[in-house]
Amino acid sequence: MTSSDSSSSKDAPRRGVPLKAASRITGLVASVMDLHVRIALKEADREKRRLIGGVVLLMAGLSALLMAWLAADVALLFWLHQNWGWSWIHSALGLMAVNLLLSAVFLRIGGLMTKGPYLPETLAGLTKTTRALVGR
């Protein structure tokens, strides 16, 4: 046995240690990512059910609101024409201006309400894991 043979036999076990460590780290990262995926899928399913139920109720409420709004518009149109003496076209234009103003306010508020974080638990978990892995 030469000196080069004895040094190569010493290197063989050393090369295996970093590979085992890398394999363990890869397994750990894969396991953590699988956990996050499962959490995200659960959360997405829960939010999907909540959103579908909410949309159905919103549509029912909006259709009832639309019918009431139309009835109120017709009543206001007649009232403006009879009590204020406005012509039909002026009454309709005044009513349209009020409706446009209210629509703009509702759309602005609705747009602000739909902003925001989605899947907050998943984002928080990913942030914690990333910080733990990176060391920050």
GROMACS .gro file of N, CA and C in nm:
model
  408
    1MET      N    1   0.085  -0.117   0.000
    1MET     CA    2   0.000   0.000   0.000
    1MET      C    3   0.090   0.124   0.000
    2THR      N    4   0.067   0.212  -0.091
    2THR     CA    5   0.149   0.332  -0.103
    2THR      C    6   0.087   0.443  -0.020
    3SER      N    7   0.163   0.550  -0.008
    3SER     CA    8   0.112   0.663   0.069
    3SER      C    9  -0.005   0.729  -0.001
    4SER      N   10  -0.008   0.725  -0.136
    4SER     CA   11  -0.121   0.785  -0.208
    4SER      C   12  -0.246   0.702  -0.189
    5ASP      N   13  -0.234   0.569  -0.176
    5ASP     CA   14  -0.350   0.484  -0.151
    5ASP      C   15  -0.410   0.513  -0.014
    6SER      N   16  -0.324   0.533   0.084
    6SER     CA   17  -0.375   0.557   0.220
    6SER      C   18  -0.442   0.694   0.229
    7SER      N   19  -0.394   0.794   0.154
    7SER     CA   20  -0.456   0.927   0.159
    7SER      C   21  -0.589   0.926   0.086
    8SER      N   22  -0.603   0.847  -0.022
    8SER     CA   23  -0.730   0.843  -0.093
    8SER      C   24  -0.835   0.770  -0.011
    9SER      N   25  -0.796   0.671   0.068
    9SER     CA   26  -0.892   0.601   0.152
    9SER      C   27  -0.940   0.692   0.266
   10LYS      N   28  -0.858   0.786   0.308
   10LYS     CA   29  -0.899   0.882   0.411
   10LYS      C   30  -0.995   0.985   0.352
   11ASP      N   31  -0.979   1.024   0.225
   11ASP     CA   32  -1.064   1.125   0.161
   11ASP      C   33  -1.204   1.072   0.132
   12ALA      N   34  -1.217   0.945   0.108
   12ALA     CA   35  -1.347   0.889   0.071
   12ALA      C   36  -1.452   0.912   0.179
   13PRO      N   37  -1.426   0.882   0.306
   13PRO     CA   38  -1.528   0.909   0.407
   13PRO      C   39  -1.556   1.058   0.423
   14ARG      N   40  -1.456   1.142   0.404
   14ARG     CA   41  -1.476   1.286   0.418
   14ARG      C   42  -1.570   1.340   0.311
   15ARG      N   43  -1.562   1.290   0.191
   15ARG     CA   44  -1.650   1.336   0.083
   15ARG      C   45  -1.795   1.297   0.112
   16GLY      N   46  -1.816   1.186   0.177
   16GLY     CA   47  -1.951   1.139   0.207
   16GLY      C   48  -2.021   1.225   0.311
   17VAL      N   49  -1.949   1.284   0.404
   17VAL     CA   50  -2.009   1.365   0.510
   17VAL      C   51  -2.077   1.489   0.454
   18PRO      N   52  -2.011   1.569   0.368
   18PRO     CA   53  -2.080   1.685   0.312
   18PRO      C   54  -2.201   1.645   0.226
   19LEU      N   55  -2.189   1.533   0.154
   19LEU     CA   56  -2.303   1.489   0.073
   19LEU      C   57  -2.420   1.449   0.161
   20LYS      N   58  -2.392   1.382   0.273
   20LYS     CA   59  -2.500   1.346   0.365
   20LYS      C   60  -2.564   1.470   0.425
   21ALA      N   61  -2.483   1.568   0.460
   21ALA     CA   62  -2.535   1.693   0.518
   21ALA      C   63  -2.619   1.767   0.415
   22ALA      N   64  -2.569   1.772   0.291
   22ALA     CA   65  -2.645   1.839   0.185
   22ALA      C   66  -2.776   1.765   0.160
   23SER      N   67  -2.771   1.634   0.164
   23SER     CA   68  -2.892   1.554   0.144
   23SER      C   69  -2.993   1.580   0.256
   24ARG      N   70  -2.944   1.589   0.378
   24ARG     CA   71  -3.033   1.618   0.490
   24ARG      C   72  -3.094   1.757   0.480
   25ILE      N   73  -3.012   1.854   0.442
   25ILE     CA   74  -3.063   1.991   0.427
   25ILE      C   75  -3.166   1.997   0.315
   26THR      N   76  -3.138   1.931   0.203
   26THR     CA   77  -3.233   1.928   0.092
   26THR      C   78  -3.363   1.863   0.136
   27GLY      N   79  -3.353   1.754   0.210
   27GLY     CA   80  -3.473   1.688   0.261
   27GLY      C   81  -3.551   1.776   0.356
   28LEU      N   82  -3.480   1.849   0.440
   28LEU     CA   83  -3.545   1.940   0.534
   28LEU      C   84  -3.617   2.052   0.461
   29VAL      N   85  -3.550   2.111   0.362
   29VAL     CA   86  -3.611   2.219   0.284
   29VAL      C   87  -3.733   2.166   0.209
   30ALA      N   88  -3.722   2.048   0.150
   30ALA     CA   89  -3.836   1.990   0.078
   30ALA      C   90  -3.952   1.963   0.174
   31SER      N   91  -3.922   1.915   0.292
   31SER     CA   92  -4.026   1.888   0.391
   31SER      C   93  -4.096   2.017   0.435
   32VAL      N   94  -4.017   2.120   0.459
   32VAL     CA   95  -4.074   2.248   0.500
   32VAL      C   96  -4.159   2.307   0.388
   33MET      N   97  -4.112   2.297   0.265
   33MET     CA   98  -4.189   2.349   0.152
   33MET      C   99  -4.318   2.270   0.134
   34ASP      N  100  -4.313   2.137   0.152
   34ASP     CA  101  -4.435   2.057   0.146
   34ASP      C  102  -4.535   2.101   0.252
   35LEU      N  103  -4.485   2.130   0.372
   35LEU     CA  104  -4.571   2.178   0.478
   35LEU      C  105  -4.637   2.309   0.439
   36HIS      N  106  -4.560   2.400   0.383
   36HIS     CA  107  -4.615   2.529   0.340
   36HIS      C  108  -4.716   2.512   0.229
   37VAL      N  109  -4.690   2.421   0.138
   37VAL     CA  110  -4.785   2.396   0.029
   37VAL      C  111  -4.916   2.342   0.087
   38ARG      N  112  -4.908   2.249   0.182
   38ARG     CA  113  -5.030   2.195   0.243
   38ARG      C  114  -5.107   2.305   0.316
   39ILE      N  115  -5.038   2.390   0.389
   39ILE     CA  116  -5.103   2.501   0.459
   39ILE      C  117  -5.170   2.595   0.358
   40ALA      N  118  -5.098   2.626   0.251
   40ALA     CA  119  -5.153   2.716   0.150
   40ALA      C  120  -5.276   2.656   0.083
   41LEU      N  121  -5.273   2.526   0.054
   41LEU     CA  122  -5.388   2.461  -0.008
   41LEU      C  123  -5.509   2.461   0.084
   42LYS      N  124  -5.486   2.434   0.213
   42LYS     CA  125  -5.596   2.439   0.310
   42LYS      C  126  -5.654   2.579   0.318
   43GLU      N  127  -5.565   2.676   0.328
   43GLU     CA  128  -5.610   2.814   0.340
   43GLU      C  129  -5.683   2.859   0.215
   44ALA      N  130  -5.632   2.821   0.098
   44ALA     CA  131  -5.697   2.859  -0.027
   44ALA      C  132  -5.834   2.794  -0.038
   45ASP      N  133  -5.847   2.669   0.004
   45ASP     CA  134  -5.976   2.601  -0.001
   45ASP      C  135  -6.075   2.668   0.093
   46ARG      N  136  -6.030   2.704   0.212
   46ARG     CA  137  -6.117   2.772   0.308
   46ARG      C  138  -6.160   2.908   0.255
   47GLU      N  139  -6.066   2.982   0.197
   47GLU     CA  140  -6.100   3.113   0.142
   47GLU      C  141  -6.189   3.101   0.020
   48LYS      N  142  -6.169   2.996  -0.061
   48LYS     CA  143  -6.253   2.976  -0.180
   48LYS      C  144  -6.399   2.953  -0.138
   49ARG      N  145  -6.421   2.868  -0.039
   49ARG     CA  146  -6.557   2.844   0.009
   49ARG      C  147  -6.618   2.972   0.065
   50ARG      N  148  -6.540   3.046   0.140
   50ARG     CA  149  -6.590   3.171   0.198
   50ARG      C  150  -6.625   3.271   0.089
   51LEU      N  151  -6.538   3.282  -0.011
   51LEU     CA  152  -6.562   3.378  -0.119
   51LEU      C  153  -6.682   3.339  -0.205
   52ILE      N  154  -6.698   3.211  -0.234
   52ILE     CA  155  -6.813   3.168  -0.315
   52ILE      C  156  -6.943   3.198  -0.242
   53GLY      N  157  -6.948   3.164  -0.113
   53GLY     CA  158  -7.068   3.195  -0.034
   53GLY      C  159  -7.094   3.345  -0.028
   54GLY      N  160  -6.989   3.421  -0.010
   54GLY     CA  161  -7.003   3.566  -0.006
   54GLY      C  162  -7.051   3.625  -0.137
   55VAL      N  163  -7.000   3.572  -0.248
   55VAL     CA  164  -7.041   3.624  -0.379
   55VAL      C  165  -7.188   3.592  -0.405
   56VAL      N  166  -7.231   3.472  -0.369
   56VAL     CA  167  -7.372   3.437  -0.388
   56VAL      C  168  -7.462   3.530  -0.309
   57LEU      N  169  -7.428   3.554  -0.183
   57LEU     CA  170  -7.508   3.645  -0.102
   57LEU      C  171  -7.501   3.789  -0.153
   58LEU      N  172  -7.385   3.831  -0.199
   58LEU     CA  173  -7.373   3.965  -0.255
   58LEU      C  174  -7.459   3.982  -0.380
   59MET      N  175  -7.460   3.881  -0.465
   59MET     CA  176  -7.541   3.890  -0.587
   59MET      C  177  -7.690   3.898  -0.553
   60ALA      N  178  -7.735   3.820  -0.456
   60ALA     CA  179  -7.875   3.827  -0.414
   60ALA      C  180  -7.907   3.965  -0.358
   61GLY      N  181  -7.818   4.014  -0.274
   61GLY     CA  182  -7.840   4.147  -0.217
   61GLY      C  183  -7.835   4.257  -0.322
   62LEU      N  184  -7.743   4.244  -0.416
   62LEU     CA  185  -7.732   4.346  -0.521
   62LEU      C  186  -7.851   4.345  -0.614
   63SER      N  187  -7.906   4.230  -0.644
   63SER     CA  188  -8.024   4.227  -0.731
   63SER      C  189  -8.144   4.291  -0.661
   64ALA      N  190  -8.161   4.264  -0.531
   64ALA     CA  191  -8.269   4.328  -0.457
   64ALA      C  192  -8.246   4.479  -0.447
   65LEU      N  193  -8.121   4.517  -0.426
   65LEU     CA  194  -8.088   4.659  -0.418
   65LEU      C  195  -8.114   4.729  -0.552
   66LEU      N  196  -8.081   4.661  -0.662
   66LEU     CA  197  -8.104   4.720  -0.794
   66LEU      C  198  -8.253   4.744  -0.820
   67MET      N  199  -8.335   4.648  -0.783
   67MET     CA  200  -8.479   4.667  -0.802
   67MET      C  201  -8.531   4.782  -0.717
   68ALA      N  202  -8.485   4.791  -0.592
   68ALA     CA  203  -8.527   4.901  -0.505
   68ALA      C  204  -8.477   5.035  -0.558
   69TRP      N  205  -8.354   5.034  -0.608
   69TRP     CA  206  -8.296   5.158  -0.661
   69TRP      C  207  -8.374   5.207  -0.784
   70LEU      N  208  -8.410   5.114  -0.872
   70LEU     CA  209  -8.488   5.152  -0.990
   70LEU      C  210  -8.624   5.210  -0.951
   71ALA      N  211  -8.688   5.147  -0.853
   71ALA     CA  212  -8.817   5.199  -0.807
   71ALA      C  213  -8.800   5.338  -0.747
   72ALA      N  214  -8.695   5.358  -0.669
   72ALA     CA  215  -8.669   5.489  -0.610
   72ALA      C  216  -8.637   5.593  -0.717
   73ASP      N  217  -8.563   5.552  -0.821
   73ASP     CA  218  -8.532   5.645  -0.930
   73ASP      C  219  -8.658   5.689  -1.002
   74VAL      N  220  -8.747   5.595  -1.029
   74VAL     CA  221  -8.872   5.630  -1.098
   74VAL      C  222  -8.954   5.723  -1.010
   75ALA      N  223  -8.963   5.692  -0.881
   75ALA     CA  224  -9.040   5.777  -0.790
   75ALA      C  225  -8.979   5.916  -0.781
   76LEU      N  226  -8.847   5.924  -0.773
   76LEU     CA  227  -8.779   6.055  -0.766
   76LEU      C  228  -8.796   6.133  -0.896
   77LEU      N  229  -8.793   6.063  -1.007
   77LEU     CA  230  -8.813   6.127  -1.137
   77LEU      C  231  -8.951   6.194  -1.143
   78PHE      N  232  -9.054   6.119  -1.101
   78PHE     CA  233  -9.189   6.177  -1.100
   78PHE      C  234  -9.198   6.293  -1.001
   79TRP      N  235  -9.135   6.278  -0.885
   79TRP     CA  236  -9.141   6.383  -0.784
   79TRP      C  237  -9.073   6.511  -0.833
   80LEU      N  238  -8.955   6.498  -0.894
   80LEU     CA  239  -8.885   6.616  -0.947
   80LEU      C  240  -8.969   6.686  -1.054
   81HIS      N  241  -9.034   6.608  -1.136
   81HIS     CA  242  -9.115   6.665  -1.245
   81HIS      C  243  -9.240   6.736  -1.189
   82GLN      N  244  -9.308   6.674  -1.095
   82GLN     CA  245  -9.434   6.729  -1.044
   82GLN      C  246  -9.412   6.839  -0.941
   83ASN      N  247  -9.328   6.816  -0.844
   83ASN     CA  248  -9.317   6.911  -0.733
   83ASN      C  249  -9.222   7.027  -0.761
   84TRP      N  250  -9.118   7.007  -0.835
   84TRP     CA  251  -9.025   7.114  -0.863
   84TRP      C  252  -9.050   7.177  -0.999
   85GLY      N  253  -9.133   7.117  -1.075
   85GLY     CA  254  -9.169   7.172  -1.205
   85GLY      C  255  -9.059   7.156  -1.309
   86TRP      N  256  -8.968   7.062  -1.288
   86TRP     CA  257  -8.863   7.038  -1.386
   86TRP      C  258  -8.920   6.964  -1.505
   87SER      N  259  -8.860   6.987  -1.621
   87SER     CA  260  -8.903   6.909  -1.738
   87SER      C  261  -8.855   6.765  -1.720
   88TRP      N  262  -8.908   6.676  -1.801
   88TRP     CA  263  -8.870   6.535  -1.789
   88TRP      C  264  -8.720   6.516  -1.814
   89ILE      N  265  -8.667   6.587  -1.911
   89ILE     CA  266  -8.524   6.571  -1.942
   89ILE      C  267  -8.437   6.625  -1.830
   90HIS      N  268  -8.475   6.739  -1.770
   90HIS     CA  269  -8.397   6.793  -1.659
   90HIS      C  270  -8.404   6.702  -1.536
   91SER      N  271  -8.521   6.647  -1.511
   91SER     CA  272  -8.535   6.553  -1.399
   91SER      C  273  -8.447   6.430  -1.420
   92ALA      N  274  -8.447   6.377  -1.541
   92ALA     CA  275  -8.367   6.258  -1.572
   92ALA      C  276  -8.218   6.289  -1.563
   93LEU      N  277  -8.175   6.406  -1.612
   93LEU     CA  278  -8.034   6.443  -1.603
   93LEU      C  279  -7.989   6.465  -1.459
   94GLY      N  280  -8.071   6.527  -1.378
   94GLY     CA  281  -8.038   6.547  -1.237
   94GLY      C  282  -8.026   6.414  -1.164
   95LEU      N  283  -8.118   6.324  -1.193
   95LEU     CA  284  -8.114   6.191  -1.133
   95LEU      C  285  -7.991   6.113  -1.177
   96MET      N  286  -7.955   6.126  -1.304
   96MET     CA  287  -7.837   6.059  -1.357
   96MET      C  288  -7.710   6.112  -1.290
   97ALA      N  289  -7.702   6.242  -1.266
   97ALA     CA  290  -7.585   6.300  -1.201
   97ALA      C  291  -7.569   6.246  -1.059
   98VAL      N  292  -7.680   6.237  -0.987
   98VAL     CA  293  -7.674   6.183  -0.851
   98VAL      C  294  -7.630   6.037  -0.855
   99ASN      N  295  -7.683   5.958  -0.948
   99ASN     CA  296  -7.646   5.817  -0.959
   99ASN      C  297  -7.498   5.800  -0.994
  100LEU      N  298  -7.446   5.883  -1.083
  100LEU     CA  299  -7.304   5.875  -1.120
  100LEU      C  300  -7.215   5.910  -1.001
  101LEU      N  301  -7.252   6.010  -0.925
  101LEU     CA  302  -7.174   6.049  -0.808
  101LEU      C  303  -7.171   5.936  -0.704
  102LEU      N  304  -7.287   5.878  -0.677
  102LEU     CA  305  -7.292   5.767  -0.582
  102LEU      C  306  -7.214   5.646  -0.633
  103SER      N  307  -7.224   5.619  -0.761
  103SER     CA  308  -7.150   5.506  -0.819
  103SER      C  309  -7.000   5.525  -0.803
  104ALA      N  310  -6.952   5.646  -0.827
  104ALA     CA  311  -6.809   5.674  -0.813
  104ALA      C  312  -6.764   5.654  -0.669
  105VAL      N  313  -6.842   5.699  -0.574
  105VAL     CA  314  -6.807   5.682  -0.432
  105VAL      C  315  -6.804   5.533  -0.396
  106PHE      N  316  -6.907   5.458  -0.439
  106PHE     CA  317  -6.913   5.315  -0.407
  106PHE      C  318  -6.798   5.239  -0.471
  107LEU      N  319  -6.765   5.269  -0.595
  107LEU     CA  320  -6.655   5.200  -0.662
  107LEU      C  321  -6.521   5.230  -0.594
  108ARG      N  322  -6.502   5.352  -0.552
  108ARG     CA  323  -6.377   5.388  -0.485
  108ARG      C  324  -6.363   5.315  -0.351
  109ILE      N  325  -6.470   5.314  -0.274
  109ILE     CA  326  -6.467   5.245  -0.144
  109ILE      C  327  -6.449   5.094  -0.165
  110GLY      N  328  -6.520   5.038  -0.262
  110GLY     CA  329  -6.507   4.895  -0.290
  110GLY      C  330  -6.367   4.858  -0.336
  111GLY      N  331  -6.306   4.943  -0.417
  111GLY     CA  332  -6.169   4.918  -0.460
  111GLY      C  333  -6.071   4.919  -0.345
  112LEU      N  334  -6.091   5.010  -0.251
  112LEU     CA  335  -6.003   5.015  -0.134
  112LEU      C  336  -6.023   4.893  -0.043
  113MET      N  337  -6.147   4.846  -0.035
  113MET     CA  338  -6.175   4.731   0.051
  113MET      C  339  -6.119   4.600  -0.006
  114THR      N  340  -6.105   4.590  -0.136
  114THR     CA  341  -6.055   4.466  -0.196
  114THR      C  342  -5.904   4.457  -0.196
  115LYS      N  343  -5.836   4.566  -0.164
  115LYS     CA  344  -5.691   4.560  -0.152
  115LYS      C  345  -5.656   4.486  -0.024
  116GLY      N  346  -5.537   4.439  -0.018
  116GLY     CA  347  -5.496   4.379   0.107
  116GLY      C  348  -5.424   4.248   0.086
  117PRO      N  349  -5.369   4.197   0.194
  117PRO     CA  350  -5.294   4.072   0.183
  117PRO      C  351  -5.388   3.954   0.162
  118TYR      N  352  -5.349   3.867   0.071
  118TYR     CA  353  -5.422   3.744   0.047
  118TYR      C  354  -5.338   3.629   0.099
  119LEU      N  355  -5.402   3.529   0.154
  119LEU     CA  356  -5.337   3.413   0.216
  119LEU      C  357  -5.235   3.459   0.322
  120PRO      N  358  -5.281   3.531   0.424
  120PRO     CA  359  -5.187   3.587   0.522
  120PRO      C  360  -5.111   3.482   0.601
  121GLU      N  361  -5.174   3.368   0.635
  121GLU     CA  362  -5.104   3.264   0.711
  121GLU      C  363  -4.990   3.206   0.629
  122THR      N  364  -5.016   3.183   0.502
  122THR     CA  365  -4.913   3.126   0.415
  122THR      C  366  -4.797   3.223   0.400
  123LEU      N  367  -4.827   3.350   0.378
  123LEU     CA  368  -4.719   3.448   0.363
  123LEU      C  369  -4.638   3.461   0.491
  124ALA      N  370  -4.704   3.456   0.606
  124ALA     CA  371  -4.632   3.466   0.733
  124ALA      C  372  -4.542   3.345   0.754
  125GLY      N  373  -4.593   3.226   0.721
  125GLY     CA  374  -4.512   3.105   0.737
  125GLY      C  375  -4.392   3.104   0.645
  126LEU      N  376  -4.412   3.145   0.521
  126LEU     CA  377  -4.300   3.151   0.426
  126LEU      C  378  -4.196   3.252   0.470
  127THR      N  379  -4.241   3.364   0.525
  127THR     CA  380  -4.148   3.466   0.573
  127THR      C  381  -4.065   3.412   0.689
  128LYS      N  382  -4.131   3.344   0.784
  128LYS     CA  383  -4.058   3.289   0.898
  128LYS      C  384  -3.957   3.183   0.854
  129THR      N  385  -3.998   3.097   0.763
  129THR     CA  386  -3.908   2.992   0.716
  129THR      C  387  -3.789   3.051   0.641
  130THR      N  388  -3.816   3.148   0.556
  130THR     CA  389  -3.708   3.211   0.481
  130THR      C  390  -3.610   3.278   0.575
  131ARG      N  391  -3.661   3.346   0.675
  131ARG     CA  392  -3.572   3.413   0.771
  131ARG      C  393  -3.491   3.310   0.849
  132ALA      N  394  -3.553   3.198   0.884
  132ALA     CA  395  -3.481   3.095   0.958
  132ALA      C  396  -3.372   3.031   0.873
  133LEU      N  397  -3.402   3.007   0.746
  133LEU     CA  398  -3.304   2.945   0.659
  133LEU      C  399  -3.190   3.039   0.623
  134VAL      N  400  -3.223   3.166   0.602
  134VAL     CA  401  -3.121   3.263   0.563
  134VAL      C  402  -3.044   3.311   0.684
  135GLY      N  403  -3.109   3.311   0.800
  135GLY     CA  404  -3.040   3.352   0.922
  135GLY      C  405  -3.062   3.498   0.955
  136ARG      N  406  -3.170   3.554   0.911
  136ARG     CA  407  -3.198   3.695   0.942
  136ARG      C  408  -3.301   3.705   1.050
   0.00000   0.00000   0.00000
